[in-house]
Amino acid sequence: MIDPSVVSLSRLQFALTALYHFQFVPLTLGLTFMLAAMETVYVITGKPIYKEMTQFWGKLFGINFAIGVATGLTMEFEFGTNWSMYSHFVGDVFGTPLAIEGLMAFFMESTFVGLMFFGWDRMSKEAHLAVTYLVALGSNLSALWILIANAFMQDPQGARFDPTTMRMQFQSFGSLVFSEKAQAEFVHASIAGYVCAAMFVMGISSYYLLTRRHREFALRSLRIAALFGIVSTLAVITLGDAAGREDYLVQPTKLAAMEGLWQTTKPPAEPWKLIALPNDATESDLFDFSIGIPYVLTPLVTHTFNQAIPGIDELKMEAAARVENGIRAVTALEQYAQTKDPNALSEFEFYEDDMGYGFLAQRFAPDQDLTKITPSDMPGIVTKTARASIPNVFVEFWSFRIMVAFGFAFLVIFAFGAYYSLRNTIERQPWVLYLAMWSIPLPILVALYGWITAENGRQPWSVFGWLPTFEAASTHSLGYMIFSLLGFATLYTLFIGAELYLMFKYARLGPSPAGSAEPRIAPAGGPAILRPGYAAKSWE
Amino acid sequence: MELYAVLKLIWVLLLGVLLVGLGTMVGMDMGVGTLLRFVGRNDAERRTALNIIGPHWDGNQVWFILGGGAIFAAFPTLYATSFSTFYIVMILLLFSMIIRPVAFEYRSKVEARNWRETWDWAFLISGALPMIIYGAAFGNVLQGVGFHFAWDGQYYQDESFIWYLLNPFAILCGVLSLALSIQQGGAMLMLRGVEPIYGRARRFAVSASFIAAALFIIGGIWISFIKGFVYSAPVDPAMAATPLAGPAVAMRAGAWLDNFHAFPLLWLVPVLGLIGMIGCALSLLAGRPALGWWLGALSWIGTIGTAGAAMFPFLMPSTTMPSQSLSVWNASSSAYTLGWMLVFALIFVPAIVIYTSWAFRIMGGKVRTETVSKNEHSY
């Protein structure tokens, strides 16, 4: 039996450490490619300013990268430390992409990042450029394998449950890797990282232009960033639509919650809700009030005009129909595990497809023991389980809307930035510069909302349809969880403080030693020291 | 022998390779971290010491991540059970591991003395603690851990964490592992450092080698009194991987030496370990740090090989429910997973070794204080 508060604290810890880690990942994903792009220009044109740019943005990248690596360690170990049942249940499948991520991607990224920082004078320009590209490739491959792993939790492909080993066994490497969910997630999430990086570079460049420092450096960085930003944001929106359609196909409960669909839709006039206050307790919108745009939802989600989208009422009914069979499957499985009775096995195999719903019902059974359910308990347990199969609608509805709204806002900001930058009049548009500067943290925040949309929408499942989150946790005591949570909270708070302090310090310091308040600290823009004449010419 | 059993064997050997890689490469960096305050008496010296491993610590650390990932993929039940039963120490290990990358990147970016002193302490803790825990984990596993499984494969812990945190044999293994890491780190500091770091590193590393050798011998004798585990019924190496169907397991003092008695050639493994430790000390004394470094790696092979040879086929025996002990045969992934993972390992482990060597060659040569303060990317 597992203590519900231990499960809640384990979920809280995982969510907090994952979200914390994910503040740093998108910037890493995007900045590596921007660094590679800047260095490519440097190698082709031979203009030292592009080397300056690569090195300066590389320094800020380093501050971000260190903490991303550090907090990524937590993620890999937490599956084992806090989700033992999960690790046992899907380790045969899920461990593979994680291990390959280490072998193929993370090793490459981490080995070459050292050379990228330290190897400027130790190899040819071309070799260094290759190293930078390998870092970019490594970090993005890393994201690919992690999202393949994550997609397995959303839409388990390539595995089937084996009653002998009591776990999901790997059946098809191809189905796991080429899962459409994985492809959709990877491109959407990694390109969201490019948006974060573009805003980061554009925002800091705007700050220099506003404070009238490092003019040429900032103008060039801003132009690259704005163009990179437009392309990335357009891609992220398009690919987000593809990801949403995947949800409709394989995770209908997530989609219904995302769009706040309490009832199955009536195509084609069904409006797309812009604003509503979904109330999970009453399963309706507060005051039955919503503002929507008719005729948008159906083509948006289904890419047709006539398909209905199942609402929460219908999905709950479908779930309810599976609960009793699921309970039969799990009790037969338990009997088979203990007695190896072939009759129990064939009963299990008959109901196997509904097994997940049996596990889902477990927390509502007396003493969390399905064999103790009496016929009179059953209707209550079915209702509760069906209700539990729907994620929190309010959270899902609004995190999705925040993500989408900001996504379009970024497109506008990048478009203005690119327009004025290409016309060489960006300095006369301080409002664009201010807007870009204040927007630096927003894409990262929005990426976090994207993560919440994906993972809250997966609930109540750890592995969609197979293993509920509630059953997946380790059987820790409350004391253990309080210990680790307090530790993470303390360390991570100190880290973010140090990170922000250094980011601000080095961003303010800028690429040129001229603006340095503390010249004794190895100033950014080292080569500028070697060529003072050049620095004086092109910077101020 | 069936293919599945062969795959399980290959993977336990590969796991050994990864654990040796972890000990050697991560251990080296941890050793440098532990020694930082002692080999560097002022800020310039400490920065020099840090920059000796500066370009490489990040890549080296991946051995740790890969070790975790490989256990997850190849022995998922071991991963789930060991990480959860060792929760408190695992979390302490994580805390110290996540302080380290931040310490590298942030320490020298602010000049204030307090800031740098704080990070130097962080290096000491995040260097020594993980190595002690790494060794202590082996020490605990050798003695068996109290856990059992429910019918669905969920583990339940049967003893308090105080036991595995504070038992003398585990502490001995922890100190042994710390000593090996100081030996490795010291050899690296000598290899790429100059006086005064060179001389100080030598003093610490040589003492560490001798301490490690002594502890290794004491541990070896101690192990013959510890209750080892042995299958008391025939076991099918190609069995379906579940600890729930395990044949009976007996506990008997000295059982960990059974494999050595059955295959006397195995005695070579601990002997190689001892040769590594003593040889490392002698090479460092003779001013041959490169040779010393490789002999240090040999010490890791010998130490982890000895533990593995003693326990084989067990990975994490259970004291409270011995028949549910985790072994190479019952805790592994399916043949399909092991096969695919092997394909990737055969391609990428050699690639990793090649590009890591290339990185070390590119960045080779002595690290001097002047060059450190000149390079803007220095730690």
mmCIF file of N, CA, C and O in Angstrom, chain B residues 297-359:
data_model
loop_
_atom_site.group_PDB
_atom_site.id
_atom_site.type_symbol
_atom_site.label_atom_id
_atom_site.label_comp_id
_atom_site.label_asym_id
_atom_site.label_seq_id
_atom_site.Cartn_x
_atom_site.Cartn_y
_atom_site.Cartn_z
ATOM 1 N N ALA B 297 44.340 3.451 -13.242
ATOM 2 C CA ALA B 297 43.176 2.862 -13.925
ATOM 3 C C ALA B 297 43.144 1.354 -13.703
ATOM 4 O O ALA B 297 42.075 0.763 -13.483
ATOM 5 N N LEU B 298 44.332 0.738 -13.708
ATOM 6 C CA LEU B 298 44.403 -0.703 -13.457
ATOM 7 C C LEU B 298 43.902 -1.027 -12.047
ATOM 8 O O LEU B 298 43.234 -2.050 -11.826
ATOM 9 N N SER B 299 44.179 -0.147 -11.086
ATOM 10 C CA SER B 299 43.669 -0.377 -9.728
ATOM 11 C C SER B 299 42.147 -0.443 -9.734
ATOM 12 O O SER B 299 41.550 -1.245 -9.034
ATOM 13 N N TRP B 300 41.531 0.444 -10.509
ATOM 14 C CA TRP B 300 40.066 0.422 -10.597
ATOM 15 C C TRP B 300 39.575 -0.875 -11.221
ATOM 16 O O TRP B 300 38.602 -1.465 -10.773
ATOM 17 N N ILE B 301 40.263 -1.307 -12.287
ATOM 18 C CA ILE B 301 39.860 -2.565 -12.921
ATOM 19 C C ILE B 301 39.938 -3.689 -11.902
ATOM 20 O O ILE B 301 39.019 -4.496 -11.744
ATOM 21 N N GLY B 302 41.051 -3.712 -11.147
ATOM 22 C CA GLY B 302 41.231 -4.767 -10.163
ATOM 23 C C GLY B 302 40.189 -4.718 -9.063
ATOM 24 O O GLY B 302 39.630 -5.750 -8.655
ATOM 25 N N THR B 303 39.894 -3.510 -8.579
ATOM 26 C CA THR B 303 38.963 -3.389 -7.452
ATOM 27 C C THR B 303 37.548 -3.763 -7.863
ATOM 28 O O THR B 303 36.888 -4.595 -7.230
ATOM 29 N N ILE B 304 37.072 -3.140 -8.938
ATOM 30 C CA ILE B 304 35.696 -3.420 -9.356
ATOM 31 C C ILE B 304 35.590 -4.848 -9.883
ATOM 32 O O ILE B 304 34.609 -5.555 -9.615
ATOM 33 N N GLY B 305 36.653 -5.315 -10.559
ATOM 34 C CA GLY B 305 36.674 -6.692 -11.028
ATOM 35 C C GLY B 305 36.604 -7.678 -9.875
ATOM 36 O O GLY B 305 35.906 -8.693 -9.944
ATOM 37 N N THR B 306 37.306 -7.379 -8.784
ATOM 38 C CA THR B 306 37.278 -8.274 -7.626
ATOM 39 C C THR B 306 35.881 -8.348 -7.029
ATOM 40 O O THR B 306 35.362 -9.446 -6.755
ATOM 41 N N ALA B 307 35.270 -7.187 -6.840
ATOM 42 C CA ALA B 307 33.913 -7.183 -6.279
ATOM 43 C C ALA B 307 32.970 -7.960 -7.196
ATOM 44 O O ALA B 307 32.160 -8.775 -6.730
ATOM 45 N N GLY B 308 33.100 -7.721 -8.499
ATOM 46 C CA GLY B 308 32.229 -8.406 -9.449
ATOM 47 C C GLY B 308 32.458 -9.904 -9.454
ATOM 48 O O GLY B 308 31.507 -10.692 -9.441
ATOM 49 N N ALA B 309 33.736 -10.312 -9.442
ATOM 50 C CA ALA B 309 34.058 -11.739 -9.477
ATOM 51 C C ALA B 309 33.557 -12.431 -8.216
ATOM 52 O O ALA B 309 33.086 -13.569 -8.260
ATOM 53 N N ALA B 310 33.668 -11.740 -7.078
ATOM 54 C CA ALA B 310 33.221 -12.343 -5.823
ATOM 55 C C ALA B 310 31.716 -12.555 -5.850
ATOM 56 O O ALA B 310 31.210 -13.603 -5.447
ATOM 57 N N MET B 311 30.979 -11.556 -6.338
ATOM 58 C CA MET B 311 29.518 -11.614 -6.221
ATOM 59 C C MET B 311 28.853 -12.397 -7.339
ATOM 60 O O MET B 311 27.722 -12.857 -7.179
ATOM 61 N N PHE B 312 29.509 -12.498 -8.468
ATOM 62 C CA PHE B 312 28.872 -13.091 -9.632
ATOM 63 C C PHE B 312 28.153 -14.401 -9.273
ATOM 64 O O PHE B 312 28.708 -15.246 -8.604
ATOM 65 N N PRO B 313 26.936 -14.636 -9.729
ATOM 66 C CA PRO B 313 26.142 -13.781 -10.618
ATOM 67 C C PRO B 313 25.261 -12.768 -9.890
ATOM 68 O O PRO B 313 24.376 -12.178 -10.506
ATOM 69 N N PHE B 314 25.464 -12.565 -8.588
ATOM 70 C CA PHE B 314 24.573 -11.650 -7.871
ATOM 71 C C PHE B 314 24.936 -10.203 -8.142
ATOM 72 O O PHE B 314 26.104 -9.869 -8.349
ATOM 73 N N LEU B 315 23.926 -9.350 -8.160
ATOM 74 C CA LEU B 315 24.142 -7.922 -8.339
ATOM 75 C C LEU B 315 23.772 -7.175 -7.067
ATOM 76 O O LEU B 315 24.450 -6.257 -6.647
ATOM 77 N N MET B 316 22.664 -7.574 -6.451
ATOM 78 C CA MET B 316 22.224 -6.935 -5.218
ATOM 79 C C MET B 316 21.414 -7.961 -4.438
ATOM 80 O O MET B 316 20.211 -8.095 -4.632
ATOM 81 N N PRO B 317 22.093 -8.715 -3.581
ATOM 82 C CA PRO B 317 21.393 -9.759 -2.843
ATOM 83 C C PRO B 317 20.525 -9.175 -1.730
ATOM 84 O O PRO B 317 20.816 -8.098 -1.213
ATOM 85 N N SER B 318 19.465 -9.912 -1.400
ATOM 86 C CA SER B 318 18.576 -9.463 -0.334
ATOM 87 C C SER B 318 18.813 -10.298 0.922
ATOM 88 O O SER B 318 18.795 -11.530 0.865
ATOM 89 N N THR B 319 19.016 -9.618 2.028
ATOM 90 C CA THR B 319 19.231 -10.334 3.287
ATOM 91 C C THR B 319 17.909 -10.816 3.872
ATOM 92 O O THR B 319 17.857 -11.834 4.539
ATOM 93 N N THR B 320 16.821 -10.059 3.614
ATOM 94 C CA THR B 320 15.559 -10.415 4.244
ATOM 95 C C THR B 320 14.753 -11.413 3.414
ATOM 96 O O THR B 320 13.872 -12.082 3.940
ATOM 97 N N MET B 321 15.017 -11.494 2.119
ATOM 98 C CA MET B 321 14.301 -12.443 1.258
ATOM 99 C C MET B 321 15.310 -12.924 0.218
ATOM 100 O O MET B 321 15.242 -12.532 -0.955
ATOM 101 N N PRO B 322 16.280 -13.780 0.654
ATOM 102 C CA PRO B 322 17.397 -14.116 -0.246
ATOM 103 C C PRO B 322 16.950 -14.649 -1.602
ATOM 104 O O PRO B 322 17.610 -14.390 -2.617
ATOM 105 N N SER B 323 15.806 -15.353 -1.658
ATOM 106 C CA SER B 323 15.418 -15.921 -2.953
ATOM 107 C C SER B 323 15.025 -14.829 -3.939
ATOM 108 O O SER B 323 14.927 -15.081 -5.140
ATOM 109 N N GLN B 324 14.785 -13.617 -3.451
ATOM 110 C CA GLN B 324 14.479 -12.511 -4.373
ATOM 111 C C GLN B 324 15.707 -11.642 -4.653
ATOM 112 O O GLN B 324 15.582 -10.523 -5.140
ATOM 113 N N SER B 325 16.886 -12.164 -4.315
ATOM 114 C CA SER B 325 18.120 -11.428 -4.612
ATOM 115 C C SER B 325 18.205 -11.118 -6.100
ATOM 116 O O SER B 325 17.842 -11.949 -6.928
ATOM 117 N N LEU B 326 18.705 -9.925 -6.406
ATOM 118 C CA LEU B 326 18.838 -9.567 -7.823
ATOM 119 C C LEU B 326 20.164 -10.088 -8.355
ATOM 120 O O LEU B 326 21.215 -9.896 -7.737
ATOM 121 N N SER B 327 20.098 -10.740 -9.499
ATOM 122 C CA SER B 327 21.322 -11.282 -10.089
ATOM 123 C C SER B 327 21.374 -10.923 -11.563
ATOM 124 O O SER B 327 20.418 -10.369 -12.124
ATOM 125 N N VAL B 328 22.494 -11.244 -12.187
ATOM 126 C CA VAL B 328 22.643 -11.010 -13.625
ATOM 127 C C VAL B 328 21.517 -11.718 -14.387
ATOM 128 O O VAL B 328 21.013 -11.215 -15.380
ATOM 129 N N TRP B 329 21.095 -12.879 -13.852
ATOM 130 C CA TRP B 329 20.115 -13.677 -14.594
ATOM 131 C C TRP B 329 18.687 -13.152 -14.443
ATOM 132 O O TRP B 329 17.899 -13.252 -15.370
ATOM 133 N N ASN B 330 18.351 -12.598 -13.249
ATOM 134 C CA ASN B 330 16.937 -12.270 -13.040
ATOM 135 C C ASN B 330 16.625 -10.774 -13.020
ATOM 136 O O ASN B 330 15.480 -10.388 -12.831
ATOM 137 N N ALA B 331 17.619 -9.921 -13.169
ATOM 138 C CA ALA B 331 17.341 -8.480 -13.093
ATOM 139 C C ALA B 331 17.575 -7.778 -14.423
ATOM 140 O O ALA B 331 17.477 -6.557 -14.496
ATOM 141 N N SER B 332 17.875 -8.515 -15.459
ATOM 142 C CA SER B 332 18.280 -7.858 -16.706
ATOM 143 C C SER B 332 17.070 -7.468 -17.552
ATOM 144 O O SER B 332 15.931 -7.792 -17.239
ATOM 145 N N SER B 333 17.352 -6.782 -18.636
ATOM 146 C CA SER B 333 16.321 -6.483 -19.634
ATOM 147 C C SER B 333 16.052 -7.722 -20.469
ATOM 148 O O SER B 333 16.717 -8.740 -20.320
ATOM 149 N N SER B 334 15.129 -7.562 -21.395
ATOM 150 C CA SER B 334 14.834 -8.662 -22.304
ATOM 151 C C SER B 334 15.988 -8.833 -23.296
ATOM 152 O O SER B 334 16.806 -7.929 -23.472
ATOM 153 N N ALA B 335 16.044 -9.987 -23.956
ATOM 154 C CA ALA B 335 17.103 -10.234 -24.933
ATOM 155 C C ALA B 335 17.070 -9.178 -26.033
ATOM 156 O O ALA B 335 18.113 -8.711 -26.499
ATOM 157 N N TYR B 336 15.852 -8.766 -26.410
ATOM 158 C CA TYR B 336 15.701 -7.775 -27.487
ATOM 159 C C TYR B 336 16.394 -6.462 -27.117
ATOM 160 O O TYR B 336 17.154 -5.887 -27.897
ATOM 161 N N THR B 337 16.119 -6.005 -25.890
ATOM 162 C CA THR B 337 16.721 -4.749 -25.436
ATOM 163 C C THR B 337 18.236 -4.877 -25.330
ATOM 164 O O THR B 337 18.974 -4.011 -25.794
ATOM 165 N N LEU B 338 18.692 -5.969 -24.702
ATOM 166 C CA LEU B 338 20.134 -6.150 -24.544
ATOM 167 C C LEU B 338 20.821 -6.188 -25.903
ATOM 168 O O LEU B 338 21.906 -5.632 -26.077
ATOM 169 N N GLY B 339 20.159 -6.812 -26.885
ATOM 170 C CA GLY B 339 20.732 -6.891 -28.221
ATOM 171 C C GLY B 339 20.870 -5.515 -28.860
ATOM 172 O O GLY B 339 21.942 -5.140 -29.343
ATOM 173 N N TRP B 340 19.794 -4.732 -28.821
ATOM 174 C CA TRP B 340 19.856 -3.399 -29.420
ATOM 175 C C TRP B 340 20.864 -2.513 -28.713
ATOM 176 O O TRP B 340 21.618 -1.767 -29.341
ATOM 177 N N MET B 341 20.875 -2.616 -27.385
ATOM 178 C CA MET B 341 21.821 -1.799 -26.626
ATOM 179 C C MET B 341 23.254 -2.175 -26.973
ATOM 180 O O MET B 341 24.135 -1.323 -27.019
ATOM 181 N N LEU B 342 23.460 -3.464 -27.214
ATOM 182 C CA LEU B 342 24.813 -3.915 -27.552
ATOM 183 C C LEU B 342 25.255 -3.303 -28.874
ATOM 184 O O LEU B 342 26.402 -2.853 -29.013
ATOM 185 N N VAL B 343 24.340 -3.255 -29.839
ATOM 186 C CA VAL B 343 24.678 -2.649 -31.121
ATOM 187 C C VAL B 343 25.156 -1.209 -30.909
ATOM 188 O O VAL B 343 26.209 -0.793 -31.400
ATOM 189 N N PHE B 344 24.389 -0.462 -30.108
ATOM 190 C CA PHE B 344 24.770 0.932 -29.875
ATOM 191 C C PHE B 344 26.076 1.030 -29.093
ATOM 192 O O PHE B 344 26.919 1.879 -29.389
ATOM 193 N N ALA B 345 26.250 0.159 -28.109
ATOM 194 C CA ALA B 345 27.474 0.215 -27.316
ATOM 195 C C ALA B 345 28.692 -0.092 -28.187
ATOM 196 O O ALA B 345 29.724 0.558 -28.068
ATOM 197 N N LEU B 346 28.552 -1.068 -29.095
ATOM 198 C CA LEU B 346 29.694 -1.447 -29.930
ATOM 199 C C LEU B 346 30.087 -0.317 -30.875
ATOM 200 O O LEU B 346 31.245 -0.168 -31.230
ATOM 201 N N ILE B 347 29.113 0.481 -31.280
ATOM 202 C CA ILE B 347 29.447 1.608 -32.152
ATOM 203 C C ILE B 347 29.991 2.778 -31.330
ATOM 204 O O ILE B 347 31.009 3.364 -31.655
ATOM 205 N N PHE B 348 29.302 3.099 -30.240
ATOM 206 C CA PHE B 348 29.595 4.378 -29.607
ATOM 207 C C PHE B 348 30.661 4.334 -28.519
ATOM 208 O O PHE B 348 31.342 5.337 -28.307
ATOM 209 N N VAL B 349 30.822 3.199 -27.821
ATOM 210 C CA VAL B 349 31.879 3.197 -26.801
ATOM 211 C C VAL B 349 33.260 3.401 -27.438
ATOM 212 O O VAL B 349 34.027 4.260 -26.980
ATOM 213 N N PRO B 350 33.588 2.687 -28.534
ATOM 214 C CA PRO B 350 34.875 2.982 -29.178
ATOM 215 C C PRO B 350 34.959 4.435 -29.662
ATOM 216 O O PRO B 350 36.003 5.077 -29.509
ATOM 217 N N ALA B 351 33.845 4.945 -30.204
ATOM 218 C CA ALA B 351 33.864 6.336 -30.671
ATOM 219 C C ALA B 351 34.169 7.276 -29.516
ATOM 220 O O ALA B 351 34.976 8.208 -29.640
ATOM 221 N N ILE B 352 33.551 7.015 -28.363
ATOM 222 C CA ILE B 352 33.783 7.863 -27.194
ATOM 223 C C ILE B 352 35.251 7.821 -26.793
ATOM 224 O O ILE B 352 35.879 8.859 -26.546
ATOM 225 N N VAL B 353 35.812 6.614 -26.757
ATOM 226 C CA VAL B 353 37.219 6.483 -26.373
ATOM 227 C C VAL B 353 38.102 7.256 -27.349
ATOM 228 O O VAL B 353 39.011 7.987 -26.946
ATOM 229 N N ILE B 354 37.759 7.163 -28.643
ATOM 230 C CA ILE B 354 38.593 7.858 -29.641
ATOM 231 C C ILE B 354 38.503 9.373 -29.476
ATOM 232 O O ILE B 354 39.515 10.059 -29.379
ATOM 233 N N TYR B 355 37.280 9.908 -29.402
ATOM 234 C CA TYR B 355 37.256 11.381 -29.354
ATOM 235 C C TYR B 355 37.678 11.927 -28.007
ATOM 236 O O TYR B 355 38.185 13.042 -27.923
ATOM 237 N N THR B 356 37.509 11.117 -26.936
ATOM 238 C CA THR B 356 38.031 11.577 -25.641
ATOM 239 C C THR B 356 39.559 11.647 -25.695
ATOM 240 O O THR B 356 40.152 12.638 -25.239
ATOM 241 N N SER B 357 40.191 10.625 -26.298
ATOM 242 C CA SER B 357 41.656 10.668 -26.399
ATOM 243 C C SER B 357 42.100 11.862 -27.232
ATOM 244 O O SER B 357 43.072 12.547 -26.904
ATOM 245 N N TRP B 358 41.352 12.113 -28.318
ATOM 246 C CA TRP B 358 41.689 13.251 -29.169
ATOM 247 C C TRP B 358 41.610 14.549 -28.366
ATOM 248 O O TRP B 358 42.500 15.387 -28.428
ATOM 249 N N ALA B 359 40.543 14.672 -27.563
ATOM 250 C CA ALA B 359 40.380 15.888 -26.765
ATOM 251 C C ALA B 359 41.540 16.042 -25.788
ATOM 252 O O ALA B 359 42.083 17.138 -25.607
#
